[in-house]
Amino acid sequence: MAGKIKKLIDTLIEKRAQGNPSIASTTRTKLLLKGIDGKKYDEQSTDDPVVIASIMKIAEEMGISLKV
Amino acid sequence: MSVQVAKSQNPDPNGAADELLKSLSGSKPVMILFFASSVYNPDKISAAMKNAFPDATVMGSSTAGEIISGHMLKQSIVAMALDADVLKAVHADTIPLDSPKSIDTALNNLSGGFGSSPISLDPSKYVGIILFDGMSGAEERMMERIGDLTNIKVVGGSAGDDLAFSSTHIYLDGKAYSNTALLAILEPAAEFEILKTQSFCSLGRKLTPTKVDTESRKVLEFDGKPAVAAYAEALRVPSHEIASQFMKYPVGLMADGEPFVRSPQRVDGDAINFYCQVRQGVDLEILSSTDIVADTKSLIDDTNKKRPLAGIINFHCILRTLQLEQEGKTEEYGRIFSAIPTIGFSTYGEEYIGHINQTATMLVFYK
């Protein structure tokens, strides 16, 4: 399976920013500083369970509900 | 007047506070922000400043050098008075760094002061200032948690102690604190912006941390090789020479082409200790230092042309100050801010979204 990581990252940013491009950009940087580099993942990226777990944990810390 | 700044080099805390009060006498400040050399007794300077300005929120920190319009100073105290035409309101609180949940409580309380929750605070209307005990090593954890809870931008620095690396202090309304952060949420009346500047260009060479001890800010391996050997290879110098190259060639975490600088502190066997946390698996680019004065002057001049600036609060890395001292450019740097009411200090780390190094983060208010 592939592409889940990009989808999770995109959904997290979308839910947090709610259409505000400045908040979207800041959220991308927050993820990067927490160790998730969005540029590294696309639709073909392998669904690494460690990375998925990290994103789920970050989402929980941000109060955002994500589904794998 | 909107924003006024003043300085004193009177070594007596009460005398210094009196001088500042006289210099700022035309002001009716909502907030007094001050940065004081570690030569001042922490309890006495905080008490003296609150006594001098009893009607304002009075906050600040100890430093590793002070900045005021036109000058970089040592063994002094600098202060900024923000009147109601620039700052509508401020709520500030101290946060004990040994209590993980305290940031949630503090941020809820501070937001509540504006009738809001942290996540509902409008980032175009509110901005945060944070000051850390510079010896705490707690900056990343706290900044990440703040970023989880709110969308407002928070800027600040880690307190210094004139390079003694012994104890640093945070000041709020007459008291002095250690192992503590201070978070203030401001509601500016004027428009504001956060500036971030670092004087580096990328060399186009990457290092990927493959084994790290995040909590102790240590990298054990880059690209599967011992950290020292890999860094030396990337810099194309012998391993025994890399420590002398760290200040000129740190690494950067690139976000939209902008580096968030991570500065190596020292070699520890085959590992490298950094001044901030480095995450495993996230690519870093080797940076090369450029001209701090030219880069900062360009940023301030361009910003001031866009719209005249009313005031600047400058959180300026001590490593930048040391570089300016080595190059004999401290007066030149101070002159960049001559025409704009500015205060700042040499920090043990800068804050903007996260914890960064070798950077100046600034909160600017427009006229």
PDB file of C-alpha atoms in Angstrom, chain B residues 181-311:
ATOM      1  CA  ALA B 181       9.207  30.561  30.874  1.00  0.00           C
ATOM      2  CA  LEU B 182       7.222  33.750  30.491  1.00  0.00           C
ATOM      3  CA  LEU B 183       4.441  33.819  27.925  1.00  0.00           C
ATOM      4  CA  ALA B 184       2.649  37.034  27.040  1.00  0.00           C
ATOM      5  CA  ILE B 185      -0.184  37.399  24.577  1.00  0.00           C
ATOM      6  CA  LEU B 186      -0.386  40.851  23.056  1.00  0.00           C
ATOM      7  CA  GLU B 187      -3.269  42.528  21.287  1.00  0.00           C
ATOM      8  CA  PRO B 188      -1.524  45.222  19.266  1.00  0.00           C
ATOM      9  CA  ALA B 189      -3.520  48.274  18.232  1.00  0.00           C
ATOM     10  CA  ALA B 190      -1.254  48.743  15.244  1.00  0.00           C
ATOM     11  CA  GLU B 191      -0.336  46.248  12.538  1.00  0.00           C
ATOM     12  CA  PHE B 192       2.530  43.952  13.396  1.00  0.00           C
ATOM     13  CA  GLU B 193       4.736  41.306  11.825  1.00  0.00           C
ATOM     14  CA  ILE B 194       7.371  38.811  12.858  1.00  0.00           C
ATOM     15  CA  LEU B 195      10.686  39.008  11.033  1.00  0.00           C
ATOM     16  CA  LYS B 196      13.219  36.191  11.011  1.00  0.00           C
ATOM     17  CA  THR B 197      16.685  36.686   9.595  1.00  0.00           C
ATOM     18  CA  GLN B 198      19.754  34.504   9.488  1.00  0.00           C
ATOM     19  CA  SER B 199      22.845  35.255   7.458  1.00  0.00           C
ATOM     20  CA  PHE B 200      23.560  32.022   5.638  1.00  0.00           C
ATOM     21  CA  CYS B 201      23.414  30.540   2.183  1.00  0.00           C
ATOM     22  CA  SER B 202      23.097  26.850   1.442  1.00  0.00           C
ATOM     23  CA  LEU B 203      26.141  25.023   0.109  1.00  0.00           C
ATOM     24  CA  GLY B 204      23.806  22.529  -1.549  1.00  0.00           C
ATOM     25  CA  ARG B 205      25.169  19.628   0.504  1.00  0.00           C
ATOM     26  CA  LYS B 206      22.829  17.544   2.664  1.00  0.00           C
ATOM     27  CA  LEU B 207      23.291  15.621   5.882  1.00  0.00           C
ATOM     28  CA  THR B 208      20.532  13.336   7.131  1.00  0.00           C
ATOM     29  CA  PRO B 209      20.598  12.459  10.835  1.00  0.00           C
ATOM     30  CA  THR B 210      20.219   8.679  11.049  1.00  0.00           C
ATOM     31  CA  LYS B 211      20.849   8.214  14.772  1.00  0.00           C
ATOM     32  CA  VAL B 212      20.024  10.917  17.309  1.00  0.00           C
ATOM     33  CA  ASP B 213      19.439  11.419  21.007  1.00  0.00           C
ATOM     34  CA  THR B 214      16.763  14.084  20.598  1.00  0.00           C
ATOM     35  CA  GLU B 215      16.358  14.997  24.270  1.00  0.00           C
ATOM     36  CA  SER B 216      20.079  15.667  24.776  1.00  0.00           C
ATOM     37  CA  ARG B 217      20.300  17.519  21.411  1.00  0.00           C
ATOM     38  CA  LYS B 218      22.959  15.066  20.211  1.00  0.00           C
ATOM     39  CA  VAL B 219      23.509  13.581  16.748  1.00  0.00           C
ATOM     40  CA  LEU B 220      25.312  10.244  16.812  1.00  0.00           C
ATOM     41  CA  GLU B 221      25.226   9.510  13.078  1.00  0.00           C
ATOM     42  CA  PHE B 222      24.608  11.303   9.798  1.00  0.00           C
ATOM     43  CA  ASP B 223      23.929   9.166   6.735  1.00  0.00           C
ATOM     44  CA  GLY B 224      24.834   6.009   8.675  1.00  0.00           C
ATOM     45  CA  LYS B 225      28.326   7.297   9.544  1.00  0.00           C
ATOM     46  CA  PRO B 226      29.667   8.693  12.824  1.00  0.00           C
ATOM     47  CA  ALA B 227      28.460  12.300  13.037  1.00  0.00           C
ATOM     48  CA  VAL B 228      31.906  13.903  13.254  1.00  0.00           C
ATOM     49  CA  ALA B 229      33.266  11.977  10.251  1.00  0.00           C
ATOM     50  CA  ALA B 230      30.165  12.710   8.137  1.00  0.00           C
ATOM     51  CA  TYR B 231      30.145  16.438   8.991  1.00  0.00           C
ATOM     52  CA  ALA B 232      33.884  16.682   8.217  1.00  0.00           C
ATOM     53  CA  GLU B 233      33.352  14.901   4.904  1.00  0.00           C
ATOM     54  CA  ALA B 234      30.528  17.281   4.015  1.00  0.00           C
ATOM     55  CA  LEU B 235      32.682  20.312   4.891  1.00  0.00           C
ATOM     56  CA  ARG B 236      35.664  18.724   3.113  1.00  0.00           C
ATOM     57  CA  VAL B 237      37.955  19.295   6.118  1.00  0.00           C
ATOM     58  CA  PRO B 238      39.783  16.850   8.436  1.00  0.00           C
ATOM     59  CA  SER B 239      37.689  15.641  11.394  1.00  0.00           C
ATOM     60  CA  HIS B 240      39.923  17.372  13.937  1.00  0.00           C
ATOM     61  CA  GLU B 241      39.176  20.754  12.332  1.00  0.00           C
ATOM     62  CA  ILE B 242      35.382  20.687  12.300  1.00  0.00           C
ATOM     63  CA  ALA B 243      34.766  22.217  15.725  1.00  0.00           C
ATOM     64  CA  SER B 244      36.468  25.421  14.554  1.00  0.00           C
ATOM     65  CA  GLN B 245      34.128  25.496  11.530  1.00  0.00           C
ATOM     66  CA  PHE B 246      30.807  25.087  13.377  1.00  0.00           C
ATOM     67  CA  MET B 247      29.968  28.792  13.749  1.00  0.00           C
ATOM     68  CA  LYS B 248      30.579  29.500  10.061  1.00  0.00           C
ATOM     69  CA  TYR B 249      29.034  26.282   8.757  1.00  0.00           C
ATOM     70  CA  PRO B 250      25.980  25.202  10.800  1.00  0.00           C
ATOM     71  CA  VAL B 251      23.138  23.195   9.269  1.00  0.00           C
ATOM     72  CA  GLY B 252      19.634  24.268   8.342  1.00  0.00           C
ATOM     73  CA  LEU B 253      16.252  22.627   8.304  1.00  0.00           C
ATOM     74  CA  MET B 254      14.735  24.060   5.134  1.00  0.00           C
ATOM     75  CA  ALA B 255      11.116  25.251   5.197  1.00  0.00           C
ATOM     76  CA  ASP B 256       9.934  26.940   1.977  1.00  0.00           C
ATOM     77  CA  GLY B 257      13.581  27.704   1.146  1.00  0.00           C
ATOM     78  CA  GLU B 258      14.178  29.376   4.526  1.00  0.00           C
ATOM     79  CA  PRO B 259      16.627  27.717   6.927  1.00  0.00           C
ATOM     80  CA  PHE B 260      15.705  27.026  10.520  1.00  0.00           C
ATOM     81  CA  VAL B 261      19.300  26.989  11.746  1.00  0.00           C
ATOM     82  CA  ARG B 262      20.579  24.176  13.967  1.00  0.00           C
ATOM     83  CA  SER B 263      24.020  25.104  15.324  1.00  0.00           C
ATOM     84  CA  PRO B 264      26.531  22.485  16.402  1.00  0.00           C
ATOM     85  CA  GLN B 265      27.816  23.232  19.888  1.00  0.00           C
ATOM     86  CA  ARG B 266      30.722  20.802  20.363  1.00  0.00           C
ATOM     87  CA  VAL B 267      32.253  17.499  19.406  1.00  0.00           C
ATOM     88  CA  ASP B 268      31.513  14.713  21.881  1.00  0.00           C
ATOM     89  CA  GLY B 269      33.616  11.716  20.855  1.00  0.00           C
ATOM     90  CA  ASP B 270      32.246  10.658  17.460  1.00  0.00           C
ATOM     91  CA  ALA B 271      28.973  12.538  18.108  1.00  0.00           C
ATOM     92  CA  ILE B 272      28.050  16.213  17.841  1.00  0.00           C
ATOM     93  CA  ASN B 273      26.033  18.157  20.402  1.00  0.00           C
ATOM     94  CA  PHE B 274      23.780  20.892  19.028  1.00  0.00           C
ATOM     95  CA  TYR B 275      22.261  24.042  20.550  1.00  0.00           C
ATOM     96  CA  CYS B 276      18.808  22.741  19.628  1.00  0.00           C
ATOM     97  CA  GLN B 277      17.140  19.441  18.863  1.00  0.00           C
ATOM     98  CA  VAL B 278      17.728  17.668  15.562  1.00  0.00           C
ATOM     99  CA  ARG B 279      15.184  15.116  14.334  1.00  0.00           C
ATOM    100  CA  GLN B 280      16.090  11.745  12.900  1.00  0.00           C
ATOM    101  CA  GLY B 281      15.431  11.338   9.174  1.00  0.00           C
ATOM    102  CA  VAL B 282      14.851  15.002   8.384  1.00  0.00           C
ATOM    103  CA  ASP B 283      17.340  16.337   5.828  1.00  0.00           C
ATOM    104  CA  LEU B 284      19.607  19.194   6.844  1.00  0.00           C
ATOM    105  CA  GLU B 285      21.555  21.436   4.490  1.00  0.00           C
ATOM    106  CA  ILE B 286      25.068  22.659   5.207  1.00  0.00           C
ATOM    107  CA  LEU B 287      25.004  26.450   5.444  1.00  0.00           C
ATOM    108  CA  SER B 288      27.741  29.007   4.949  1.00  0.00           C
ATOM    109  CA  SER B 289      27.710  32.335   6.782  1.00  0.00           C
ATOM    110  CA  THR B 290      27.173  35.603   4.931  1.00  0.00           C
ATOM    111  CA  ASP B 291      27.215  39.261   6.020  1.00  0.00           C
ATOM    112  CA  ILE B 292      25.010  39.802   9.115  1.00  0.00           C
ATOM    113  CA  VAL B 293      25.072  43.604   8.861  1.00  0.00           C
ATOM    114  CA  ALA B 294      24.253  43.721   5.137  1.00  0.00           C
ATOM    115  CA  ASP B 295      21.497  41.099   5.396  1.00  0.00           C
ATOM    116  CA  THR B 296      19.860  42.682   8.462  1.00  0.00           C
ATOM    117  CA  LYS B 297      20.113  46.221   7.074  1.00  0.00           C
ATOM    118  CA  SER B 298      18.479  45.094   3.847  1.00  0.00           C
ATOM    119  CA  LEU B 299      15.630  43.416   5.751  1.00  0.00           C
ATOM    120  CA  ILE B 300      14.966  46.400   8.027  1.00  0.00           C
ATOM    121  CA  ASP B 301      15.250  48.967   5.228  1.00  0.00           C
ATOM    122  CA  ASP B 302      12.902  46.986   2.979  1.00  0.00           C
ATOM    123  CA  THR B 303      10.390  46.465   5.795  1.00  0.00           C
ATOM    124  CA  ASN B 304      10.523  50.143   6.770  1.00  0.00           C
ATOM    125  CA  LYS B 305       9.982  51.202   3.142  1.00  0.00           C
ATOM    126  CA  LYS B 306       6.947  48.945   2.860  1.00  0.00           C
ATOM    127  CA  ARG B 307       5.393  50.770   5.799  1.00  0.00           C
ATOM    128  CA  PRO B 308       7.154  52.911   8.435  1.00  0.00           C
ATOM    129  CA  LEU B 309       8.081  51.006  11.568  1.00  0.00           C
ATOM    130  CA  ALA B 310       7.024  52.230  15.006  1.00  0.00           C
ATOM    131  CA  GLY B 311       9.166  49.815  17.012  1.00  0.00           C
TER     132      GLY B 311
END
